[in-house]
Amino acid sequence: MTGFQSAFLKTLSERNYIHQCSDPEGLDALLDKETVTAYIGFDCTAKSLHVGSLVQIMMLRHLQRSGHRPIVLMGGGTTRVGDPTGKDESRKMLTADEISDNKAGIRQVFEAFLTFGDGPSDAIMIDNADWLLGLQYVDFLREIGRHVSVNQMIQRDSVRLRLEREQHLSFLEFNYMLLQAYDFVELNRRTGCRLQMGGSDQWGNILSGVDLGRRLGGADLFALTTPLITLASGAKMGKTASGAVWLNADMKSPYEYWQFWRNTEDADVGRFLKLFTELPLDEIARLEALDGSEINEAKKILANEATTMLHGADAAAEASEAARKTFEEGALAEALPTVEVPRADLEAGLGVLAAFVLADLAKSNGEARRQVRGGGLKVNDVAVSDERATLGAGDLTADGVIKLSLGKKRHVLLKAK
RNA sequence: GGAGGGGUGCCCGAGUGGCUAAAGGGGACGGGCUGUAAACCCGUUGGCUAUGCCUACGUUGGUUCGAAUCCAACCCCCUCCA
């Protein structure tokens, strides 16, 4: 899709954010004419979002920078139901308290990417619990249910796949798309919101809302989805050795976040620069054309840009410097993830295996032991050969720490306290 | 409510009395090669105070010298019928 007039769609299109759009010409005209309110919904299933949601977050950012108004819709209500999309099994139910904790954690991330306030293009955050929790069942059925076709609902991928695979789908989950459709209509009533965006897996749910808006009396709503971001090697994006790449700093340190981007596959660098940084396109074109090992420079820029946007320039610089010392000089970097250990334990002698478990580099002594046999553990850059060895105060470096390494990439400092 | 099929390790999936901590595959992790890349090759993949002990094949009991495998009850999923 090319030839957009509106700044927003032009940007999205150039940077490959667009997968599907319900009415590209109509939406383009609308965006070009007036300030448009658009929303993306986020589940509150964890205390933090992870990079899997970053495309959506960036899209809201672009929306705001193009002069429109983003709404972050927190799924405080829908999370109590659970989206069956892409899930093979029902999710455990979250309590109201868990959901509200999660909401608070997620809020922090958006503060970094969007400007909130009362101005015409200031972002707002709304919780669909505000209207969903008070719904009356019979009223809802009469007002909304009459416009919804079960025939269509069971055609949606999220439902169809479960049925085809003969997997359980509860009525509770079946209703998820209905609630999401209702959200769109309700947001339209409350804020004049015209556009819902989301990942490609949300296409069906979003269209349900567009449909419902039309059936209820002519609200002209739009749907726009982003492509599913996978790695060039085919894997899903966002998982690393240490688990999901969370956005909250207390769940994934800026250093690890920087590393995540630094380890991007060659073939993904250009695509990621477009999606996850705001560098000008000609600069990106130059970077992705770098050959062989020179492309590492592009990866560093990607890491710096992405980390700056989330954690700020200081944190990014620190992470970058720590990486330089660790990987390019083989020196000790203070900014590596640090775990404190009581000085008395060290003086008494701490088993190597236990030390790696403590540093969260191994899940159990057994795993640490296997890593020793495979030659994967290092203490102060020296490979561990004896699984019975102990660490003592004598192993502290001049900086007062012990550097533990798993493989070449994961390092943790043990600090006596 | 009735009939039939099914529930195995992170996931898929084999296994129908001892040789089973459970084939095979995927994923993941480590090593090698590299550029902190991909691809490829090799290894590992339940826990522990470890020549042994403990936990594990939906749950709980039972049969047996011995059970993932046999029996009973229960829970859950799927299909068809009412």
Short mmCIF file of C-alpha atoms (C1' of nucleotides) in Angstrom, two decimals:
data_model
loop_
_atom_site.label_atom_id
_atom_site.label_comp_id
_atom_site.label_asym_id
_atom_site.label_seq_id
_atom_site.Cartn_x
_atom_site.Cartn_y
_atom_site.Cartn_z
CA MET A 1 0.00 0.00 0.00
CA THR A 2 1.66 3.22 -1.13
CA GLY A 3 0.62 6.73 -1.92
CA PHE A 4 -0.81 7.69 1.45
CA GLN A 5 -1.47 11.37 2.07
CA SER A 6 -1.62 11.34 5.84
CA ALA A 7 1.64 11.60 7.76
CA PHE A 8 0.68 8.73 10.04
CA LEU A 9 -0.09 6.12 7.39
CA LYS A 10 2.83 7.30 5.31
CA THR A 11 5.16 6.64 8.23
CA LEU A 12 3.62 3.29 9.07
CA SER A 13 3.73 2.18 5.49
CA GLU A 14 7.38 3.21 4.97
CA ARG A 15 8.40 1.44 8.12
CA ASN A 16 6.45 -1.75 7.39
CA TYR A 17 3.98 -1.53 10.22
CA ILE A 18 0.94 -2.30 8.12
CA HIS A 19 -0.37 -5.79 7.66
CA GLN A 20 -4.07 -5.29 7.06
CA CYS A 21 -6.36 -2.30 7.01
CA SER A 22 -10.13 -2.39 6.69
CA ASP A 23 -10.39 0.71 4.46
CA PRO A 24 -7.01 2.25 3.66
CA GLU A 25 -8.33 5.08 1.47
CA GLY A 26 -11.07 6.06 3.88
CA LEU A 27 -8.74 5.99 6.86
CA ASP A 28 -6.09 7.96 5.02
CA ALA A 29 -8.59 10.66 4.13
CA LEU A 30 -9.85 10.84 7.70
CA LEU A 31 -6.35 11.10 9.17
CA ASP A 32 -5.48 13.82 6.70
CA LYS A 33 -8.59 15.81 7.55
CA GLU A 34 -8.83 15.79 11.32
CA THR A 35 -7.28 14.76 14.60
CA VAL A 36 -8.16 11.12 14.99
CA THR A 37 -8.45 9.18 18.20
CA ALA A 38 -7.19 5.61 17.98
CA TYR A 39 -6.63 2.86 20.48
CA ILE A 40 -4.82 -0.34 21.14
CA GLY A 41 -5.82 -2.71 23.91
CA PHE A 42 -3.33 -4.39 26.22
CA ASP A 43 -3.96 -7.37 28.43
CA CYS A 44 -3.01 -7.17 32.07
CA THR A 45 -1.81 -10.75 32.36
CA ALA A 46 1.66 -9.86 33.68
CA LYS A 47 3.33 -7.12 35.68
CA SER A 48 5.05 -5.85 32.58
CA LEU A 49 4.60 -5.91 28.86
CA HIS A 50 7.39 -7.49 26.84
CA VAL A 51 8.96 -6.72 23.48
CA GLY A 52 6.14 -8.60 21.80
CA SER A 53 4.01 -5.52 22.46
CA LEU A 54 6.64 -3.05 21.38
CA VAL A 55 5.38 -2.76 17.80
CA GLN A 56 1.99 -1.71 19.14
CA ILE A 57 3.56 0.75 21.56
CA MET A 58 5.67 2.26 18.81
CA MET A 59 2.60 2.58 16.64
CA LEU A 60 0.85 4.65 19.30
CA ARG A 61 3.97 6.78 19.52
CA HIS A 62 3.96 7.41 15.78
CA LEU A 63 0.28 8.22 15.99
CA GLN A 64 0.90 10.87 18.60
CA ARG A 65 3.87 12.31 16.75
CA SER A 66 1.65 12.66 13.69
CA GLY A 67 -0.67 14.86 15.69
CA HIS A 68 -3.38 12.36 16.60
CA ARG A 69 -4.60 11.12 19.94
CA PRO A 70 -3.63 7.70 21.27
CA ILE A 71 -5.66 5.76 23.78
CA VAL A 72 -4.04 3.02 25.77
CA LEU A 73 -6.82 0.67 26.71
CA MET A 74 -5.98 -1.44 29.69
CA GLY A 75 -7.83 -4.72 29.67
CA GLY A 76 -8.74 -4.68 33.33
CA GLY A 77 -12.10 -6.14 32.43
CA THR A 78 -11.24 -8.40 29.49
CA THR A 79 -8.29 -9.88 31.35
CA ARG A 80 -10.83 -11.42 33.66
CA VAL A 81 -12.11 -13.33 30.69
CA GLY A 82 -8.93 -14.24 28.80
CA ASP A 83 -8.27 -14.02 25.10
CA PRO A 84 -8.27 -17.48 23.48
CA THR A 85 -6.34 -16.16 20.46
CA GLY A 86 -3.23 -18.22 19.87
CA LYS A 87 -3.62 -20.07 23.11
CA ASP A 88 -3.82 -23.81 23.04
CA GLU A 89 -5.28 -23.99 26.47
CA SER A 90 -7.36 -21.93 28.76
CA ARG A 91 -5.42 -19.57 30.91
CA LYS A 92 -5.68 -19.67 34.64
CA MET A 93 -7.98 -17.02 35.98
CA LEU A 94 -6.39 -13.97 37.53
CA THR A 95 -7.74 -12.38 40.65
CA ALA A 96 -8.82 -8.75 40.71
CA ASP A 97 -5.81 -7.87 42.87
CA GLU A 98 -3.35 -9.46 40.50
CA ILE A 99 -4.89 -7.59 37.62
CA SER A 100 -4.67 -4.28 39.37
CA ASP A 101 -0.99 -4.87 40.26
CA ASN A 102 -0.28 -5.74 36.68
CA LYS A 103 -1.99 -2.61 35.47
CA ALA A 104 0.20 -0.44 37.66
CA GLY A 105 3.35 -2.12 36.34
CA ILE A 106 2.36 -1.75 32.73
CA ARG A 107 1.49 1.91 33.13
CA GLN A 108 5.15 2.79 33.74
CA VAL A 109 6.22 1.72 30.27
CA PHE A 110 3.78 3.94 28.48
CA GLU A 111 5.03 6.98 30.34
CA ALA A 112 8.33 6.51 28.52
CA PHE A 113 6.83 6.32 25.06
CA LEU A 114 3.84 8.67 25.13
CA THR A 115 2.94 12.09 26.45
CA PHE A 116 -0.12 11.98 28.63
CA GLY A 117 -2.35 14.91 29.44
CA ASP A 118 -5.46 16.81 28.46
CA GLY A 119 -4.38 18.37 25.18
CA PRO A 120 -5.93 17.41 21.84
CA SER A 121 -3.18 14.92 20.98
CA ASP A 122 -2.24 13.93 24.50
CA ALA A 123 -2.47 10.26 25.26
CA ILE A 124 -5.03 8.92 27.67
CA MET A 125 -5.26 5.64 29.46
CA ILE A 126 -8.60 3.97 30.03
CA ASP A 127 -9.55 0.69 31.66
CA ASN A 128 -12.33 -1.31 30.10
CA ALA A 129 -13.25 -2.54 33.56
CA ASP A 130 -14.97 0.85 33.82
CA TRP A 131 -17.79 -0.31 31.61
CA LEU A 132 -17.46 -4.08 31.37
CA LEU A 133 -17.79 -4.89 35.05
CA GLY A 134 -21.10 -3.12 35.38
CA LEU A 135 -22.75 -4.78 32.40
CA GLN A 136 -26.09 -6.42 32.97
CA TYR A 137 -26.23 -9.75 31.25
CA VAL A 138 -29.72 -9.58 29.83
CA ASP A 139 -29.37 -5.94 28.80
CA PHE A 140 -26.12 -6.78 27.07
CA LEU A 141 -27.67 -9.68 25.21
CA ARG A 142 -30.57 -7.55 24.08
CA GLU A 143 -28.51 -4.55 23.01
CA ILE A 144 -25.39 -6.22 21.65
CA GLY A 145 -26.04 -9.92 21.41
CA ARG A 146 -28.82 -9.55 18.88
CA HIS A 147 -26.35 -8.03 16.41
CA VAL A 148 -23.78 -10.76 16.76
CA SER A 149 -23.72 -13.82 14.55
CA VAL A 150 -22.50 -17.01 16.13
CA ASN A 151 -22.01 -18.35 12.63
CA GLN A 152 -19.39 -15.66 12.09
CA MET A 153 -17.86 -16.07 15.50
CA ILE A 154 -17.05 -19.72 14.98
CA GLN A 155 -15.35 -18.86 11.69
CA ARG A 156 -12.79 -16.65 13.44
CA ASP A 157 -9.38 -18.25 13.60
CA SER A 158 -9.18 -17.97 17.35
CA VAL A 159 -12.25 -20.14 17.73
CA ARG A 160 -11.95 -22.28 14.64
CA LEU A 161 -8.46 -23.52 15.46
CA ARG A 162 -9.52 -24.62 18.90
CA LEU A 163 -12.48 -26.46 17.49
CA GLU A 164 -10.47 -28.09 14.71
CA ARG A 165 -7.83 -29.25 17.14
CA GLU A 166 -10.56 -30.58 19.38
CA GLN A 167 -9.34 -28.44 22.22
CA HIS A 168 -11.56 -27.12 24.90
CA LEU A 169 -12.93 -23.63 24.48
CA SER A 170 -15.03 -22.35 27.30
CA PHE A 171 -18.00 -20.08 26.84
CA LEU A 172 -16.11 -17.56 28.93
CA GLU A 173 -13.31 -17.35 26.39
CA PHE A 174 -15.75 -17.52 23.50
CA ASN A 175 -17.15 -14.23 24.73
CA TYR A 176 -13.81 -12.46 24.64
CA MET A 177 -14.21 -11.17 21.11
CA LEU A 178 -17.67 -9.94 21.94
CA LEU A 179 -16.32 -7.85 24.78
CA GLN A 180 -13.51 -6.52 22.62
CA ALA A 181 -16.03 -5.56 19.94
CA TYR A 182 -18.09 -3.82 22.59
CA ASP A 183 -14.98 -1.97 23.83
CA PHE A 184 -14.49 -0.39 20.43
CA VAL A 185 -18.07 0.78 20.25
CA GLU A 186 -18.01 2.05 23.81
CA LEU A 187 -14.75 3.95 23.22
CA ASN A 188 -16.29 5.46 20.14
CA ARG A 189 -19.22 6.69 22.22
CA ARG A 190 -17.08 8.00 25.02
CA THR A 191 -14.16 9.53 23.15
CA GLY A 192 -15.04 9.58 19.49
CA CYS A 193 -12.39 6.94 18.86
CA ARG A 194 -12.48 5.79 15.23
CA LEU A 195 -9.60 3.41 14.84
CA GLN A 196 -8.46 0.28 16.59
CA MET A 197 -5.01 -1.08 15.93
CA GLY A 198 -3.31 -4.29 17.04
CA GLY A 199 -1.28 -7.30 16.04
CA SER A 200 -2.35 -9.41 13.09
CA ASP A 201 -3.77 -12.01 15.47
CA GLN A 202 -6.28 -9.40 16.59
CA TRP A 203 -7.70 -8.82 13.11
CA GLY A 204 -10.81 -10.88 13.74
CA ASN A 205 -11.50 -9.32 17.10
CA ILE A 206 -11.02 -5.82 15.75
CA LEU A 207 -13.29 -6.43 12.79
CA SER A 208 -15.97 -7.67 15.17
CA GLY A 209 -15.90 -4.19 16.67
CA VAL A 210 -16.06 -2.48 13.28
CA ASP A 211 -19.03 -4.68 12.39
CA LEU A 212 -20.79 -4.05 15.62
CA GLY A 213 -20.36 -0.29 15.25
CA ARG A 214 -22.06 -0.40 11.88
CA ARG A 215 -24.91 -2.61 13.02
CA LEU A 216 -25.59 -0.51 16.08
CA GLY A 217 -26.19 2.55 14.07
CA GLY A 218 -23.63 3.64 11.63
CA ALA A 219 -20.43 4.42 13.49
CA ASP A 220 -17.79 4.27 10.77
CA LEU A 221 -14.88 2.51 12.42
CA PHE A 222 -11.50 1.42 11.08
CA ALA A 223 -9.20 -1.50 11.71
CA LEU A 224 -5.44 -1.64 11.22
CA THR A 225 -3.08 -4.47 12.11
CA THR A 226 0.66 -4.95 12.20
CA PRO A 227 2.44 -8.02 10.88
CA LEU A 228 3.50 -10.68 13.32
CA ILE A 229 7.16 -9.98 14.02
CA THR A 230 9.23 -13.11 13.72
CA LEU A 231 12.97 -13.50 13.40
CA ALA A 232 14.57 -14.18 10.06
CA SER A 233 15.41 -17.64 11.37
CA GLY A 234 11.72 -18.27 11.95
CA ALA A 235 11.65 -18.12 15.72
CA LYS A 236 9.24 -16.00 17.67
CA MET A 237 10.65 -12.70 18.73
CA GLY A 238 11.17 -11.81 22.34
CA LYS A 239 12.49 -14.89 24.04
CA THR A 240 16.05 -15.15 25.23
CA ALA A 241 18.04 -17.47 27.44
CA SER A 242 16.76 -15.72 30.51
CA GLY A 243 13.13 -15.71 29.47
CA ALA A 244 10.80 -13.10 28.08
CA VAL A 245 12.23 -9.70 27.28
CA TRP A 246 10.24 -7.59 29.69
CA LEU A 247 10.09 -3.86 29.32
CA ASN A 248 10.01 -2.92 32.99
CA ALA A 249 13.51 -2.27 34.30
CA ASP A 250 12.96 -4.23 37.48
CA MET A 251 12.22 -7.36 35.45
CA LYS A 252 14.83 -6.93 32.74
CA SER A 253 17.78 -4.65 33.36
CA PRO A 254 18.74 -2.01 30.80
CA TYR A 255 21.96 -3.95 30.27
CA GLU A 256 20.07 -7.11 29.32
CA TYR A 257 17.65 -5.13 27.20
CA TRP A 258 20.56 -3.58 25.34
CA GLN A 259 22.05 -7.05 24.85
CA PHE A 260 18.78 -8.33 23.45
CA TRP A 261 18.94 -5.81 20.64
CA ARG A 262 22.69 -6.19 20.16
CA ASN A 263 22.13 -9.89 19.45
CA THR A 264 19.73 -9.26 16.59
CA GLU A 265 20.30 -11.51 13.60
CA ASP A 266 21.97 -9.85 10.61
CA ALA A 267 18.95 -10.39 8.43
CA ASP A 268 16.67 -8.59 10.89
CA VAL A 269 18.68 -5.44 11.46
CA GLY A 270 17.09 -3.25 8.81
CA ARG A 271 13.57 -4.33 9.62
CA PHE A 272 14.09 -3.75 13.32
CA LEU A 273 15.69 -0.35 12.84
CA LYS A 274 12.57 0.72 10.97
CA LEU A 275 10.17 -0.69 13.52
CA PHE A 276 11.93 -0.03 16.79
CA THR A 277 13.90 3.18 16.28
CA GLU A 278 13.02 6.56 14.88
CA LEU A 279 16.14 6.98 12.80
CA PRO A 280 15.51 8.51 9.37
CA LEU A 281 15.01 5.99 6.60
CA ASP A 282 18.09 7.02 4.62
CA GLU A 283 20.25 6.48 7.68
CA ILE A 284 18.69 3.04 8.14
CA ALA A 285 19.31 2.21 4.50
CA ARG A 286 22.99 3.02 5.01
CA LEU A 287 23.22 0.91 8.16
CA GLU A 288 21.54 -2.17 6.82
CA ALA A 289 23.79 -2.16 3.79
CA LEU A 290 26.86 -2.71 5.96
CA ASP A 291 28.64 -5.91 5.10
CA GLY A 292 29.95 -8.77 7.17
CA SER A 293 31.08 -7.90 10.64
CA GLU A 294 30.51 -4.19 9.99
CA ILE A 295 26.85 -4.79 10.52
CA ASN A 296 27.69 -5.06 14.20
CA GLU A 297 27.89 -1.27 14.20
CA ALA A 298 24.29 -1.15 13.04
CA LYS A 299 23.32 -3.53 15.84
CA LYS A 300 24.94 -1.28 18.41
CA ILE A 301 23.02 1.69 17.09
CA LEU A 302 19.83 -0.34 17.21
CA ALA A 303 20.56 -1.29 20.81
CA ASN A 304 21.38 2.29 21.79
CA GLU A 305 18.30 3.74 20.16
CA ALA A 306 15.90 1.15 21.51
CA THR A 307 17.34 1.30 25.02
CA THR A 308 17.33 5.09 25.04
CA MET A 309 13.69 5.18 24.13
CA LEU A 310 12.71 2.86 26.96
CA HIS A 311 15.23 3.52 29.72
CA GLY A 312 16.75 6.86 28.78
CA ALA A 313 20.06 7.96 27.28
CA ASP A 314 22.10 7.51 30.47
CA ALA A 315 21.04 3.92 30.97
CA ALA A 316 21.71 3.18 27.30
CA ALA A 317 25.18 4.68 27.48
CA GLU A 318 25.97 2.71 30.58
CA ALA A 319 24.76 -0.53 29.03
CA SER A 320 26.72 0.16 25.90
CA GLU A 321 29.89 0.88 27.86
CA ALA A 322 29.45 -2.26 29.96
CA ALA A 323 29.13 -4.29 26.78
CA ARG A 324 32.21 -2.69 25.27
CA LYS A 325 34.32 -3.51 28.32
CA THR A 326 32.97 -7.02 28.61
CA PHE A 327 33.11 -8.12 25.01
CA GLU A 328 35.70 -5.92 23.36
CA GLU A 329 38.23 -5.52 26.14
CA GLY A 330 37.45 -8.59 28.20
CA ALA A 331 37.58 -6.29 31.20
CA LEU A 332 35.33 -6.12 34.18
CA ALA A 333 32.33 -3.86 33.82
CA GLU A 334 30.61 -2.51 36.89
CA ALA A 335 27.27 -2.24 35.18
CA LEU A 336 26.79 -5.98 34.71
CA PRO A 337 23.87 -7.48 36.60
CA THR A 338 24.90 -7.85 40.23
CA VAL A 339 23.84 -10.23 42.96
CA GLU A 340 24.78 -9.60 46.57
CA VAL A 341 26.02 -12.37 48.80
CA PRO A 342 26.66 -12.09 52.56
CA ARG A 343 30.39 -11.67 53.18
CA ALA A 344 30.24 -14.33 55.89
CA ASP A 345 29.02 -16.91 53.35
CA LEU A 346 31.94 -16.13 51.11
CA GLU A 347 34.43 -16.37 53.91
CA ALA A 348 32.97 -19.72 54.89
CA GLY A 349 33.44 -20.89 51.32
CA LEU A 350 30.63 -20.95 48.76
CA GLY A 351 30.31 -23.96 46.43
CA VAL A 352 30.75 -23.01 42.77
CA LEU A 353 27.54 -24.74 41.83
CA ALA A 354 25.59 -22.96 44.52
CA ALA A 355 27.11 -19.65 43.44
CA PHE A 356 25.78 -20.03 39.92
CA VAL A 357 22.36 -20.96 41.22
CA LEU A 358 22.45 -17.91 43.47
CA ALA A 359 23.31 -15.72 40.50
CA ASP A 360 20.32 -17.22 38.67
CA LEU A 361 22.56 -18.52 35.91
CA ALA A 362 21.49 -22.09 36.67
CA LYS A 363 18.20 -23.42 37.99
CA SER A 364 19.70 -26.17 40.12
CA ASN A 365 23.01 -27.56 41.26
CA GLY A 366 22.45 -30.35 38.78
CA GLU A 367 22.14 -27.94 35.88
CA ALA A 368 25.23 -26.06 37.02
CA ARG A 369 27.07 -29.38 37.25
CA ARG A 370 26.13 -30.27 33.71
CA GLN A 371 27.32 -26.88 32.53
CA VAL A 372 30.68 -27.49 34.20
CA ARG A 373 30.96 -30.78 32.31
CA GLY A 374 30.10 -28.99 29.10
CA GLY A 375 32.70 -26.32 29.81
CA GLY A 376 30.14 -23.54 30.02
CA LEU A 377 30.92 -21.92 33.35
CA LYS A 378 33.63 -19.41 34.14
CA VAL A 379 34.65 -17.68 37.35
CA ASN A 380 36.58 -14.47 36.79
CA ASP A 381 36.99 -15.53 33.17
CA VAL A 382 38.60 -18.85 34.07
CA ALA A 383 36.70 -22.01 33.14
CA VAL A 384 35.46 -24.06 36.07
CA SER A 385 36.82 -27.59 35.84
CA ASP A 386 36.10 -28.89 39.32
CA GLU A 387 32.47 -28.94 40.32
CA ARG A 388 33.46 -29.30 43.97
CA ALA A 389 35.49 -26.09 44.01
CA THR A 390 34.48 -23.37 46.42
CA LEU A 391 34.63 -19.62 46.14
CA GLY A 392 36.07 -17.60 48.97
CA ALA A 393 37.00 -14.05 49.81
CA GLY A 394 40.24 -14.68 47.95
CA ASP A 395 38.34 -14.85 44.67
CA LEU A 396 37.17 -11.26 44.95
CA THR A 397 38.81 -9.08 42.34
CA ALA A 398 40.34 -5.73 43.07
CA ASP A 399 36.88 -4.26 42.55
CA GLY A 400 35.46 -6.45 45.28
CA VAL A 401 33.37 -8.70 43.07
CA ILE A 402 33.45 -12.18 41.57
CA LYS A 403 32.48 -12.43 37.93
CA LEU A 404 30.42 -15.46 37.03
CA SER A 405 29.84 -16.30 33.38
CA LEU A 406 27.56 -18.78 31.65
CA GLY A 407 28.60 -19.23 28.09
CA LYS A 408 30.04 -16.23 26.36
CA LYS A 409 27.20 -13.85 26.81
CA ARG A 410 25.72 -14.07 30.24
CA HIS A 411 27.65 -12.52 33.07
CA VAL A 412 26.73 -11.75 36.65
CA LEU A 413 28.79 -10.11 39.36
CA LEU A 414 28.71 -11.49 42.88
CA LYS A 415 29.27 -8.74 45.37
CA ALA A 416 30.05 -9.30 49.05
CA LYS A 417 27.97 -7.29 51.41
"C1'" G B 1 -27.85 -38.96 31.54
"C1'" G B 2 -25.88 -43.01 27.73
"C1'" A B 3 -21.90 -45.04 24.35
"C1'" G B 4 -16.99 -44.67 22.73
"C1'" G B 5 -11.98 -42.34 22.65
"C1'" G B 6 -8.29 -39.90 25.52
"C1'" G B 7 -5.07 -37.44 29.86
"C1'" U B 8 3.03 -39.44 29.54
"C1'" G B 9 8.78 -35.00 30.95
"C1'" C B 10 9.04 -27.50 28.57
"C1'" C B 11 5.93 -29.05 23.97
"C1'" C B 12 4.56 -32.99 20.48
"C1'" G B 13 4.65 -38.09 20.91
"C1'" A B 14 6.19 -43.74 21.60
"C1'" G B 15 5.61 -47.09 25.37
"C1'" U B 16 0.31 -52.01 27.55
"C1'" G B 17 3.91 -55.87 34.08
"C1'" G B 18 10.60 -55.96 35.30
"C1'" C B 19 16.04 -54.36 30.54
"C1'" U B 20 11.97 -47.19 32.05
"C1'" A B 21 14.30 -41.14 34.77
"C1'" A B 22 10.69 -43.34 30.30
"C1'" A B 23 12.27 -44.21 22.47
"C1'" G B 24 11.92 -40.33 18.71
"C1'" G B 25 11.21 -35.28 17.32
"C1'" G B 26 10.84 -30.06 18.50
"C1'" G B 27 12.38 -26.31 21.66
"C1'" A B 28 16.07 -24.73 25.10
"C1'" C B 29 21.08 -24.50 27.06
"C1'" G B 30 26.47 -25.41 26.55
"C1'" G B 31 30.87 -26.50 23.29
"C1'" G B 32 33.14 -25.96 18.22
"C1'" C B 33 33.30 -22.57 13.86
"C1'" U B 34 32.45 -17.05 13.79
"C1'" G B 35 31.46 -11.14 14.06
"C1'" U B 36 28.31 -11.14 21.16
"C1'" A B 37 25.03 -13.03 13.74
"C1'" A B 38 22.80 -16.97 10.77
"C1'" A B 39 23.70 -21.87 8.96
"C1'" C B 40 26.29 -26.23 10.28
"C1'" C B 41 28.72 -30.06 13.61
"C1'" C B 42 29.08 -32.17 18.77
"C1'" G B 43 27.15 -32.58 23.73
"C1'" U B 44 23.40 -31.85 27.57
"C1'" U B 45 18.23 -31.57 28.79
"C1'" G B 46 13.99 -34.40 36.92
"C1'" G B 47 16.10 -33.20 42.12
"C1'" C B 48 19.74 -34.19 46.05
"C1'" U B 49 24.48 -33.80 51.19
"C1'" A B 50 25.09 -38.84 44.84
"C1'" U B 51 29.01 -45.86 43.31
"C1'" G B 52 23.27 -44.30 46.60
"C1'" C B 53 18.56 -41.93 47.70
"C1'" C B 54 14.06 -39.16 46.43
"C1'" U B 55 10.27 -37.38 43.09
"C1'" A B 56 7.68 -38.30 38.31
"C1'" C B 57 3.43 -40.95 33.31
"C1'" G B 58 -4.67 -36.88 35.44
"C1'" U B 59 -6.16 -37.93 41.17
"C1'" U B 60 -6.82 -41.48 45.09
"C1'" G B 61 -6.74 -46.33 46.55
"C1'" G B 62 -5.80 -51.60 45.27
"C1'" U B 63 -3.47 -56.27 42.92
"C1'" U B 64 1.80 -57.84 42.53
"C1'" C B 65 8.28 -59.64 44.73
"C1'" G B 66 7.82 -55.55 40.99
"C1'" A B 67 2.98 -50.84 37.84
"C1'" A B 68 3.32 -45.38 33.11
"C1'" U B 69 1.64 -50.31 31.94
"C1'" C B 70 -3.46 -54.59 35.42
"C1'" C B 71 -8.11 -53.40 38.72
"C1'" A B 72 -11.62 -49.77 41.24
"C1'" A B 73 -13.48 -45.05 42.20
"C1'" C B 74 -13.12 -40.08 41.06
"C1'" C B 75 -11.63 -35.53 38.10
"C1'" C B 76 -10.90 -33.35 33.31
"C1'" C B 77 -10.93 -33.22 27.71
"C1'" C B 78 -12.94 -34.96 22.80
"C1'" U B 79 -16.78 -37.34 19.57
"C1'" C B 80 -21.65 -39.22 18.88
"C1'" C B 81 -26.53 -39.96 21.09
"C1'" A B 82 -30.55 -38.16 24.68
#
